[in-house]
Amino acid sequence: MADVLPSCRSPAAMKVAGGDELSAKEENVDGSAMAVDSDVNFEAEALKLRGQWELASVLNFLNVFEPLIGKSLRISAEEIEKGLIMPDSSLVELHIVLLKGILPPVSKMLNGSNAWVTVLCKKLAQWWPRVAEGEIPIKAFKGEEISNYKNLDPTKRLLLLKALCQIRADQDDAVSYISDCSKDKTQISCFQKDKFGGDGNGVSYWYDGNPFVGYRLYREVIKCDRKKKGKQKGSISLPKFSTRWETMATNLEEFHKVKDNFLCSKISSEFAVGRKIESDAIPVLEKLRKSKERSLKRKHRKSMLLNGFKKSCIVGVTRTCRIRAPVNYTFEEYNRAIDDAIGISSDIFDF
């Protein structure tokens, strides 16, 4: 994870970044056309995704560029994981929103079911060498790309989504957004990401997120192995770097667990991270949980009131009639009412 997340170029630097009428309503997003094996082990697949730095990159992109891509697209990290494992309407909507912001616009209308996959393949084919490494996992070919996308491993779908985020971040409006925010020193922290902690020997901790995407704690371990170029004396040792990425916490309970373990650690760097989790992360997550609980209670009360109103509107059910006393506006009746009230007050207060 680099200091400036949207422009990084390697796992050690946590790479982030990145008119067709694209609309989720035009797609078949009911899950039938993009359904995958129902026997998928979600927990195991989610763990695999969380071990990829590209997932943290995508989540960081959505956090940083939320004002640009629109607040209407608010999708949590868990929803993204679920969509990558078994493509659903949320995943379709996310891809369509990103594709709409990439120039040049596609010349044809997207009326066919899952046509967004074809558009995705064509966009990626143009940009792939600039935003990713290796061979592109899928290519457009006579509509076969739709079934091929369905059969991709979730980690491959993640690579495609991360590349799409990179392309979106390279568009002119995104570059201008970064430039404008950089001029405002109060917003520079959005792009200048500092480590949450580390030992200075290749182990780094990162903390990132927002109330909608969610908050997560990551650990990045970079190892350097030196191998000699030749057997002769004085031969140059070439460093070989390897990176391991780990998602350590995704919710309040997991943050508490990491905090408790680190506060008991004899390693100073881990103890320092534990203290920082306790002071910086836990209060934010607790506040977020209370806010969600209040929101759920409001929704529950609203649902109960709505159900009560519906029941009262059922044909044949009427309100009970209250028995009303006849009204008398004479002075005698008024004086009697006053006397009765004084008598009741005297009994209560012992006048």
mmCIF file of C-alpha atoms in Angstrom:
data_model
loop_
_atom_site.group_PDB
_atom_site.id
_atom_site.type_symbol
_atom_site.label_atom_id
_atom_site.label_comp_id
_atom_site.label_asym_id
_atom_site.label_seq_id
_atom_site.Cartn_x
_atom_site.Cartn_y
_atom_site.Cartn_z
ATOM 1 C CA MET A 1 0.000 0.000 0.000
ATOM 2 C CA ALA A 2 1.674 3.170 -1.095
ATOM 3 C CA ASP A 3 1.382 6.656 0.310
ATOM 4 C CA VAL A 4 -0.910 7.655 -2.546
ATOM 5 C CA LEU A 5 -3.208 4.677 -2.970
ATOM 6 C CA PRO A 6 -4.937 5.505 -6.283
ATOM 7 C CA SER A 7 -1.705 5.448 -8.272
ATOM 8 C CA CYS A 8 0.224 2.556 -6.808
ATOM 9 C CA ARG A 9 1.660 -0.086 -9.089
ATOM 10 C CA SER A 10 2.559 -3.152 -7.033
ATOM 11 C CA PRO A 11 1.177 -5.356 -4.239
ATOM 12 C CA ALA A 12 3.682 -3.800 -1.893
ATOM 13 C CA ALA A 13 2.223 -0.461 -2.875
ATOM 14 C CA MET A 14 -1.445 -1.535 -2.900
ATOM 15 C CA LYS A 15 -2.476 -0.517 -6.398
ATOM 16 C CA VAL A 16 -5.744 1.447 -6.575
ATOM 17 C CA ALA A 17 -7.530 3.350 -9.209
ATOM 18 C CA GLY A 18 -8.896 2.993 -11.017
ATOM 19 C CA GLY A 19 -22.341 7.543 -24.267
ATOM 20 C CA ASP A 20 -23.592 4.249 -23.686
ATOM 21 C CA GLU A 21 -26.894 4.205 -21.876
ATOM 22 C CA LEU A 22 -25.848 1.709 -19.225
ATOM 23 C CA SER A 23 -28.536 0.905 -16.743
ATOM 24 C CA ALA A 24 -29.023 -1.919 -14.294
ATOM 25 C CA LYS A 25 -32.659 -1.977 -15.344
ATOM 26 C CA GLU A 26 -31.630 -2.952 -18.874
ATOM 27 C CA GLU A 27 -29.820 -6.019 -17.636
ATOM 28 C CA ASN A 28 -31.139 -9.335 -16.456
ATOM 29 C CA VAL A 29 -30.004 -8.927 -12.876
ATOM 30 C CA ASP A 30 -32.280 -11.449 -11.239
ATOM 31 C CA GLY A 31 -29.393 -13.873 -10.969
ATOM 32 C CA SER A 32 -30.700 -16.375 -13.514
ATOM 33 C CA ALA A 33 -28.492 -15.400 -16.431
ATOM 34 C CA MET A 34 -25.385 -15.002 -14.295
ATOM 35 C CA ALA A 35 -26.012 -17.798 -11.816
ATOM 36 C CA VAL A 36 -23.100 -19.960 -10.744
ATOM 37 C CA ASP A 37 -22.741 -23.213 -8.843
ATOM 38 C CA SER A 38 -25.050 -23.142 -5.823
ATOM 39 C CA ASP A 39 -22.644 -25.418 -3.941
ATOM 40 C CA VAL A 40 -20.047 -22.653 -3.636
ATOM 41 C CA ASN A 41 -18.369 -22.494 -0.219
ATOM 42 C CA PHE A 42 -18.837 -18.790 0.493
ATOM 43 C CA GLU A 43 -16.672 -18.744 3.607
ATOM 44 C CA ALA A 44 -13.691 -20.379 1.901
ATOM 45 C CA GLU A 45 -14.010 -18.194 -1.197
ATOM 46 C CA ALA A 46 -14.328 -15.044 0.917
ATOM 47 C CA LEU A 47 -11.116 -15.942 2.741
ATOM 48 C CA LYS A 48 -9.349 -16.332 -0.602
ATOM 49 C CA LEU A 49 -10.569 -12.912 -1.727
ATOM 50 C CA ARG A 50 -9.489 -11.295 1.550
ATOM 51 C CA GLY A 51 -5.997 -12.628 0.974
ATOM 52 C CA GLN A 52 -5.735 -10.553 -2.225
ATOM 53 C CA TRP A 53 -4.469 -6.973 -2.026
ATOM 54 C CA GLU A 54 -6.634 -6.175 -5.058
ATOM 55 C CA LEU A 55 -9.776 -6.395 -2.908
ATOM 56 C CA ALA A 56 -8.398 -3.770 -0.516
ATOM 57 C CA SER A 57 -7.563 -1.699 -3.605
ATOM 58 C CA VAL A 58 -11.154 -1.847 -4.894
ATOM 59 C CA LEU A 59 -12.587 -0.940 -1.480
ATOM 60 C CA ASN A 60 -10.167 1.971 -1.167
ATOM 61 C CA PHE A 61 -11.176 3.202 -4.630
ATOM 62 C CA LEU A 62 -14.859 3.219 -3.674
ATOM 63 C CA ASN A 63 -13.991 5.076 -0.477
ATOM 64 C CA VAL A 64 -11.794 7.729 -2.116
ATOM 65 C CA PHE A 65 -13.904 8.358 -5.222
ATOM 66 C CA GLU A 66 -17.373 8.132 -3.676
ATOM 67 C CA PRO A 67 -18.121 11.843 -4.385
ATOM 68 C CA LEU A 68 -17.242 11.249 -8.043
ATOM 69 C CA ILE A 69 -19.003 7.973 -8.791
ATOM 70 C CA GLY A 70 -22.082 8.975 -6.800
ATOM 71 C CA LYS A 71 -23.478 8.287 -3.356
ATOM 72 C CA SER A 72 -26.357 6.361 -4.886
ATOM 73 C CA LEU A 73 -23.955 3.454 -5.346
ATOM 74 C CA ARG A 74 -23.294 2.517 -1.751
ATOM 75 C CA ILE A 75 -22.198 -1.080 -1.563
ATOM 76 C CA SER A 76 -20.537 -2.784 1.381
ATOM 77 C CA ALA A 77 -17.371 -4.853 1.272
ATOM 78 C CA GLU A 78 -19.359 -7.973 2.140
ATOM 79 C CA GLU A 79 -21.766 -7.332 -0.754
ATOM 80 C CA ILE A 80 -18.820 -6.993 -3.138
ATOM 81 C CA GLU A 81 -17.338 -10.256 -1.875
ATOM 82 C CA LYS A 82 -20.688 -12.000 -2.279
ATOM 83 C CA GLY A 83 -21.083 -10.640 -5.821
ATOM 84 C CA LEU A 84 -17.599 -11.730 -6.823
ATOM 85 C CA ILE A 85 -18.262 -15.241 -5.508
ATOM 86 C CA MET A 86 -21.741 -15.491 -7.008
ATOM 87 C CA PRO A 87 -22.480 -12.618 -9.448
ATOM 88 C CA ASP A 88 -25.656 -10.734 -8.526
ATOM 89 C CA SER A 89 -27.437 -7.441 -9.186
ATOM 90 C CA SER A 90 -25.098 -5.475 -6.881
ATOM 91 C CA LEU A 91 -22.051 -6.601 -8.851
ATOM 92 C CA VAL A 92 -23.786 -5.752 -12.144
ATOM 93 C CA GLU A 93 -24.726 -2.277 -10.909
ATOM 94 C CA LEU A 94 -21.173 -1.607 -9.710
ATOM 95 C CA HIS A 95 -19.665 -2.536 -13.084
ATOM 96 C CA ILE A 96 -22.247 -0.526 -15.021
ATOM 97 C CA VAL A 97 -21.656 2.619 -12.943
ATOM 98 C CA LEU A 98 -17.906 2.360 -13.529
ATOM 99 C CA LEU A 99 -18.316 1.645 -17.249
ATOM 100 C CA LYS A 100 -20.532 4.720 -17.669
ATOM 101 C CA GLY A 101 -17.649 6.929 -16.553
ATOM 102 C CA ILE A 102 -15.107 5.591 -19.055
ATOM 103 C CA LEU A 103 -14.523 7.213 -22.428
ATOM 104 C CA PRO A 104 -15.040 6.769 -25.307
ATOM 105 C CA PRO A 105 -18.704 5.806 -24.975
ATOM 106 C CA VAL A 106 -19.870 2.574 -26.536
ATOM 107 C CA SER A 107 -21.664 3.110 -29.843
ATOM 108 C CA LYS A 108 -24.422 0.535 -29.364
ATOM 109 C CA MET A 109 -27.219 0.276 -26.861
ATOM 110 C CA LEU A 110 -27.033 -2.406 -24.212
ATOM 111 C CA ASN A 111 -30.413 -4.091 -24.451
ATOM 112 C CA GLY A 112 -29.254 -7.697 -24.331
ATOM 113 C CA SER A 113 -29.105 -9.705 -21.140
ATOM 114 C CA ASN A 114 -25.692 -9.358 -19.465
ATOM 115 C CA ALA A 115 -24.413 -7.268 -22.369
ATOM 116 C CA TRP A 116 -22.349 -5.337 -19.832
ATOM 117 C CA VAL A 117 -19.906 -8.262 -19.794
ATOM 118 C CA THR A 118 -19.176 -7.723 -23.503
ATOM 119 C CA VAL A 119 -18.639 -4.004 -22.921
ATOM 120 C CA LEU A 120 -16.370 -4.802 -19.973
ATOM 121 C CA CYS A 121 -14.217 -7.126 -22.096
ATOM 122 C CA LYS A 122 -13.839 -4.551 -24.871
ATOM 123 C CA LYS A 123 -12.883 -1.792 -22.439
ATOM 124 C CA LEU A 124 -10.368 -3.986 -20.647
ATOM 125 C CA ALA A 125 -8.816 -5.143 -23.923
ATOM 126 C CA GLN A 126 -7.937 -1.509 -24.749
ATOM 127 C CA TRP A 127 -6.491 -0.683 -21.323
ATOM 128 C CA TRP A 128 -5.157 -3.955 -19.928
ATOM 129 C CA PRO A 129 -1.411 -3.444 -20.662
ATOM 130 C CA ARG A 130 -1.549 -0.096 -18.842
ATOM 131 C CA VAL A 131 -3.532 -1.123 -15.778
ATOM 132 C CA ALA A 132 -2.634 -4.763 -15.144
ATOM 133 C CA GLU A 133 0.018 -7.401 -15.596
ATOM 134 C CA GLY A 134 -0.108 -10.786 -17.279
ATOM 135 C CA GLU A 135 -2.738 -12.090 -19.658
ATOM 136 C CA ILE A 136 -6.284 -10.803 -19.497
ATOM 137 C CA PRO A 137 -8.547 -13.525 -17.981
ATOM 138 C CA ILE A 138 -11.402 -13.024 -20.460
ATOM 139 C CA LYS A 139 -11.913 -11.657 -23.976
ATOM 140 C CA ALA A 140 -14.968 -10.789 -26.045
ATOM 141 C CA PHE A 141 -15.736 -13.514 -28.597
ATOM 142 C CA LYS A 142 -19.170 -13.961 -30.190
ATOM 143 C CA GLY A 143 -20.995 -13.739 -26.883
ATOM 144 C CA GLU A 144 -19.050 -16.575 -25.293
ATOM 145 C CA GLU A 145 -17.544 -14.098 -22.827
ATOM 146 C CA ILE A 146 -20.810 -14.082 -20.858
ATOM 147 C CA SER A 147 -20.628 -17.780 -19.982
ATOM 148 C CA ASN A 148 -16.845 -17.520 -19.592
ATOM 149 C CA TYR A 149 -17.286 -14.754 -17.010
ATOM 150 C CA LYS A 150 -19.739 -16.956 -15.128
ATOM 151 C CA ASN A 151 -17.161 -19.731 -14.964
ATOM 152 C CA LEU A 152 -14.270 -17.538 -13.813
ATOM 153 C CA ASP A 153 -12.738 -18.031 -10.393
ATOM 154 C CA PRO A 154 -13.794 -15.235 -7.978
ATOM 155 C CA THR A 155 -10.179 -14.063 -7.736
ATOM 156 C CA LYS A 156 -10.145 -13.587 -11.533
ATOM 157 C CA ARG A 157 -13.342 -11.543 -11.374
ATOM 158 C CA LEU A 158 -11.612 -9.471 -8.702
ATOM 159 C CA LEU A 159 -8.699 -8.786 -11.054
ATOM 160 C CA LEU A 160 -11.133 -7.554 -13.705
ATOM 161 C CA LEU A 161 -12.937 -5.287 -11.227
ATOM 162 C CA LYS A 162 -9.670 -3.870 -9.905
ATOM 163 C CA ALA A 163 -8.507 -3.104 -13.458
ATOM 164 C CA LEU A 164 -11.847 -1.409 -14.160
ATOM 165 C CA CYS A 165 -11.384 0.784 -11.067
ATOM 166 C CA GLN A 166 -7.895 1.705 -12.297
ATOM 167 C CA ILE A 167 -9.278 2.697 -15.712
ATOM 168 C CA ARG A 168 -12.017 4.779 -14.072
ATOM 169 C CA ALA A 169 -9.441 6.573 -11.940
ATOM 170 C CA ASP A 170 -7.435 7.454 -15.057
ATOM 171 C CA GLN A 171 -10.340 9.373 -16.641
ATOM 172 C CA ASP A 172 -10.106 13.155 -16.943
ATOM 173 C CA ASP A 173 -12.812 13.885 -14.365
ATOM 174 C CA ALA A 174 -11.086 11.644 -11.812
ATOM 175 C CA VAL A 175 -7.711 13.275 -12.452
ATOM 176 C CA SER A 176 -9.296 16.725 -12.041
ATOM 177 C CA TYR A 177 -10.982 15.572 -8.835
ATOM 178 C CA ILE A 178 -7.645 14.442 -7.408
ATOM 179 C CA SER A 179 -6.020 17.731 -8.449
ATOM 180 C CA ASP A 180 -8.763 19.851 -6.870
ATOM 181 C CA CYS A 181 -8.703 17.872 -3.624
ATOM 182 C CA SER A 182 -4.913 18.061 -3.479
ATOM 183 C CA LYS A 183 -5.110 21.850 -3.413
ATOM 184 C CA ASP A 184 -7.251 21.624 -0.299
ATOM 185 C CA LYS A 185 -4.897 20.429 2.441
ATOM 186 C CA THR A 186 -7.843 19.272 4.546
ATOM 187 C CA GLN A 187 -8.720 16.654 1.897
ATOM 188 C CA ILE A 188 -5.221 15.468 1.011
ATOM 189 C CA SER A 189 -5.529 12.678 3.597
ATOM 190 C CA CYS A 190 -8.029 10.960 1.260
ATOM 191 C CA PHE A 191 -5.207 10.237 -1.164
ATOM 192 C CA GLN A 192 -2.221 10.272 1.192
ATOM 193 C CA LYS A 193 -2.593 7.055 3.138
ATOM 194 C CA ASP A 194 -0.295 6.574 6.120
ATOM 195 C CA LYS A 195 0.546 3.231 7.641
ATOM 196 C CA PHE A 196 -1.419 2.282 10.715
ATOM 197 C CA GLY A 197 1.736 0.729 12.117
ATOM 198 C CA GLY A 198 4.653 -1.556 11.353
ATOM 199 C CA ASP A 199 7.964 -2.948 12.557
ATOM 200 C CA GLY A 200 10.185 -1.288 9.956
ATOM 201 C CA ASN A 201 11.341 -4.698 8.702
ATOM 202 C CA GLY A 202 8.740 -5.437 6.059
ATOM 203 C CA VAL A 203 5.608 -5.784 8.213
ATOM 204 C CA SER A 204 3.035 -3.007 7.761
ATOM 205 C CA TYR A 205 -0.525 -2.512 9.000
ATOM 206 C CA TRP A 206 -3.208 -0.565 7.126
ATOM 207 C CA TYR A 207 -6.606 0.659 8.309
ATOM 208 C CA ASP A 208 -9.124 1.882 5.754
ATOM 209 C CA GLY A 209 -12.849 2.248 5.072
ATOM 210 C CA ASN A 210 -15.972 4.328 5.624
ATOM 211 C CA PRO A 211 -19.399 3.780 7.224
ATOM 212 C CA PHE A 212 -20.912 2.393 4.007
ATOM 213 C CA VAL A 213 -18.133 0.185 2.636
ATOM 214 C CA GLY A 214 -17.057 -0.853 6.127
ATOM 215 C CA TYR A 215 -13.759 -0.669 8.017
ATOM 216 C CA ARG A 216 -10.958 -3.199 7.693
ATOM 217 C CA LEU A 217 -7.512 -3.840 9.116
ATOM 218 C CA TYR A 218 -4.818 -5.316 6.889
ATOM 219 C CA ARG A 219 -1.342 -6.726 7.379
ATOM 220 C CA GLU A 220 1.239 -6.629 4.604
ATOM 221 C CA VAL A 221 4.445 -8.653 4.876
ATOM 222 C CA ILE A 222 7.241 -8.002 2.388
ATOM 223 C CA LYS A 223 10.185 -10.378 2.298
ATOM 224 C CA CYS A 224 13.406 -9.870 0.413
ATOM 225 C CA ASP A 225 15.533 -12.848 -0.635
ATOM 226 C CA ARG A 226 18.898 -12.154 -2.195
ATOM 227 C CA LYS A 227 20.259 -14.543 -4.787
ATOM 228 C CA LYS A 228 23.648 -14.318 -6.428
ATOM 229 C CA LYS A 229 23.667 -13.800 -10.174
ATOM 230 C CA GLY A 230 26.671 -16.111 -10.623
ATOM 231 C CA LYS A 231 28.958 -18.431 -8.679
ATOM 232 C CA GLN A 232 32.054 -16.299 -9.227
ATOM 233 C CA LYS A 233 33.439 -14.126 -6.491
ATOM 234 C CA GLY A 234 32.135 -10.599 -6.507
ATOM 235 C CA SER A 235 28.959 -11.558 -8.348
ATOM 236 C CA ILE A 236 25.993 -9.237 -7.760
ATOM 237 C CA SER A 237 23.179 -10.345 -5.450
ATOM 238 C CA LEU A 238 19.781 -9.666 -6.959
ATOM 239 C CA PRO A 239 16.948 -9.008 -4.480
ATOM 240 C CA LYS A 240 13.750 -10.972 -4.934
ATOM 241 C CA PHE A 241 10.676 -9.592 -3.218
ATOM 242 C CA SER A 242 7.625 -11.557 -2.147
ATOM 243 C CA THR A 243 4.475 -10.110 -0.597
ATOM 244 C CA ARG A 244 1.837 -11.665 1.637
ATOM 245 C CA TRP A 245 -1.438 -9.823 2.218
ATOM 246 C CA GLU A 246 -3.871 -10.552 5.025
ATOM 247 C CA THR A 247 -7.199 -9.090 6.099
ATOM 248 C CA MET A 248 -7.042 -9.178 9.889
ATOM 249 C CA ALA A 249 -10.382 -7.634 10.909
ATOM 250 C CA THR A 250 -13.657 -6.805 9.163
ATOM 251 C CA ASN A 251 -16.039 -6.079 12.062
ATOM 252 C CA LEU A 252 -16.107 -4.844 15.656
ATOM 253 C CA GLU A 253 -15.632 -8.288 17.192
ATOM 254 C CA GLU A 254 -12.609 -9.047 15.030
ATOM 255 C CA PHE A 255 -11.072 -5.641 15.788
ATOM 256 C CA HIS A 256 -11.509 -6.318 19.515
ATOM 257 C CA LYS A 257 -9.867 -9.728 19.129
ATOM 258 C CA VAL A 258 -6.833 -8.300 17.286
ATOM 259 C CA LYS A 259 -6.595 -5.476 19.813
ATOM 260 C CA ASP A 260 -6.638 -7.847 22.779
ATOM 261 C CA ASN A 261 -4.002 -10.117 21.222
ATOM 262 C CA PHE A 262 -1.699 -7.230 20.330
ATOM 263 C CA LEU A 263 -1.995 -5.572 23.746
ATOM 264 C CA CYS A 264 -0.741 -8.846 25.236
ATOM 265 C CA SER A 265 2.134 -9.068 22.750
ATOM 266 C CA LYS A 266 5.756 -8.577 23.786
ATOM 267 C CA ILE A 267 6.562 -7.207 20.317
ATOM 268 C CA SER A 268 6.612 -3.427 20.603
ATOM 269 C CA SER A 269 5.265 -2.803 17.092
ATOM 270 C CA GLU A 270 2.254 -5.072 17.686
ATOM 271 C CA PHE A 271 1.584 -3.501 21.084
ATOM 272 C CA ALA A 272 1.637 -0.049 19.453
ATOM 273 C CA VAL A 273 -0.857 -1.175 16.813
ATOM 274 C CA GLY A 274 -3.075 -2.598 19.560
ATOM 275 C CA ARG A 275 -3.104 0.752 21.345
ATOM 276 C CA LYS A 276 -3.923 2.531 18.096
ATOM 277 C CA ILE A 277 -6.778 0.145 17.344
ATOM 278 C CA GLU A 278 -8.129 0.835 20.830
ATOM 279 C CA SER A 279 -7.946 4.620 20.436
ATOM 280 C CA ASP A 280 -8.669 5.152 16.727
ATOM 281 C CA ALA A 281 -10.634 2.208 15.351
ATOM 282 C CA ILE A 282 -12.779 0.778 18.152
ATOM 283 C CA PRO A 283 -14.624 4.064 18.975
ATOM 284 C CA VAL A 284 -15.498 4.540 15.275
ATOM 285 C CA LEU A 285 -16.796 0.990 14.944
ATOM 286 C CA GLU A 286 -18.791 1.188 18.186
ATOM 287 C CA LYS A 287 -20.389 4.439 17.075
ATOM 288 C CA LEU A 288 -21.199 2.883 13.702
ATOM 289 C CA ARG A 289 -22.803 -0.148 15.354
ATOM 290 C CA LYS A 290 -24.984 2.040 17.612
ATOM 291 C CA SER A 291 -26.044 4.060 14.591
ATOM 292 C CA LYS A 292 -27.028 0.891 12.723
ATOM 293 C CA GLU A 293 -28.929 -0.401 15.745
ATOM 294 C CA ARG A 294 -30.890 2.862 15.997
ATOM 295 C CA SER A 295 -31.626 2.685 12.278
ATOM 296 C CA LEU A 296 -32.889 -0.889 12.610
ATOM 297 C CA LYS A 297 -35.133 0.103 15.523
ATOM 298 C CA ARG A 298 -36.589 2.978 13.499
ATOM 299 C CA LYS A 299 -37.263 0.630 10.588
ATOM 300 C CA HIS A 300 -38.866 -1.895 12.954
ATOM 301 C CA ARG A 301 -41.159 0.748 14.494
ATOM 302 C CA LYS A 302 -42.054 2.031 11.045
ATOM 303 C CA SER A 303 -42.844 -1.497 9.897
ATOM 304 C CA MET A 304 -45.039 -2.126 12.936
ATOM 305 C CA LEU A 305 -46.960 1.109 12.383
ATOM 306 C CA LEU A 306 -47.390 0.304 8.708
ATOM 307 C CA ASN A 307 -48.635 -3.198 9.481
ATOM 308 C CA GLY A 308 -51.048 -1.796 12.046
ATOM 309 C CA PHE A 309 -52.381 0.678 9.509
ATOM 310 C CA LYS A 310 -52.819 -2.064 6.916
ATOM 311 C CA LYS A 311 -54.759 -4.217 9.372
ATOM 312 C CA SER A 312 -57.072 -1.315 10.195
ATOM 313 C CA CYS A 313 -57.829 -0.899 6.502
ATOM 314 C CA ILE A 314 -59.009 -4.491 6.018
ATOM 315 C CA VAL A 315 -62.555 -4.575 4.660
ATOM 316 C CA GLY A 316 -65.099 -5.223 7.367
ATOM 317 C CA VAL A 317 -62.955 -3.931 10.209
ATOM 318 C CA THR A 318 -63.970 -0.568 11.622
ATOM 319 C CA ARG A 319 -62.829 1.576 14.519
ATOM 320 C CA THR A 320 -64.546 1.107 17.855
ATOM 321 C CA CYS A 321 -67.058 3.798 18.716
ATOM 322 C CA ARG A 322 -66.381 5.787 21.834
ATOM 323 C CA ILE A 323 -69.314 6.788 24.121
ATOM 324 C CA ARG A 324 -69.360 10.549 24.367
ATOM 325 C CA ALA A 325 -71.152 12.466 27.141
ATOM 326 C CA PRO A 326 -73.663 15.027 25.920
ATOM 327 C CA VAL A 327 -72.387 18.610 25.982
ATOM 328 C CA ASN A 328 -74.175 21.177 28.150
ATOM 329 C CA TYR A 329 -73.131 24.826 27.951
ATOM 330 C CA THR A 330 -75.211 26.187 30.888
ATOM 331 C CA PHE A 331 -73.588 28.057 33.809
ATOM 332 C CA GLU A 332 -74.886 25.455 36.255
ATOM 333 C CA GLU A 333 -73.051 22.667 34.407
ATOM 334 C CA TYR A 334 -69.888 24.763 34.279
ATOM 335 C CA ASN A 335 -69.955 25.484 38.031
ATOM 336 C CA ARG A 336 -70.605 21.804 38.773
ATOM 337 C CA ALA A 337 -67.563 20.818 36.692
ATOM 338 C CA ILE A 338 -65.378 23.317 38.562
ATOM 339 C CA ASP A 339 -66.578 22.042 41.935
ATOM 340 C CA ASP A 340 -65.899 18.459 40.913
ATOM 341 C CA ALA A 341 -62.391 19.349 39.791
ATOM 342 C CA ILE A 342 -61.664 21.141 43.077
ATOM 343 C CA GLY A 343 -62.938 18.161 44.984
ATOM 344 C CA ILE A 344 -60.698 15.758 43.081
ATOM 345 C CA SER A 345 -57.682 18.045 43.650
ATOM 346 C CA SER A 346 -58.422 18.211 47.364
ATOM 347 C CA ASP A 347 -58.538 14.428 47.613
ATOM 348 C CA ILE A 348 -55.235 14.086 45.772
ATOM 349 C CA PHE A 349 -53.224 16.792 47.533
ATOM 350 C CA ASP A 350 -54.982 16.577 50.946
ATOM 351 C CA PHE A 351 -56.012 20.233 51.039
#
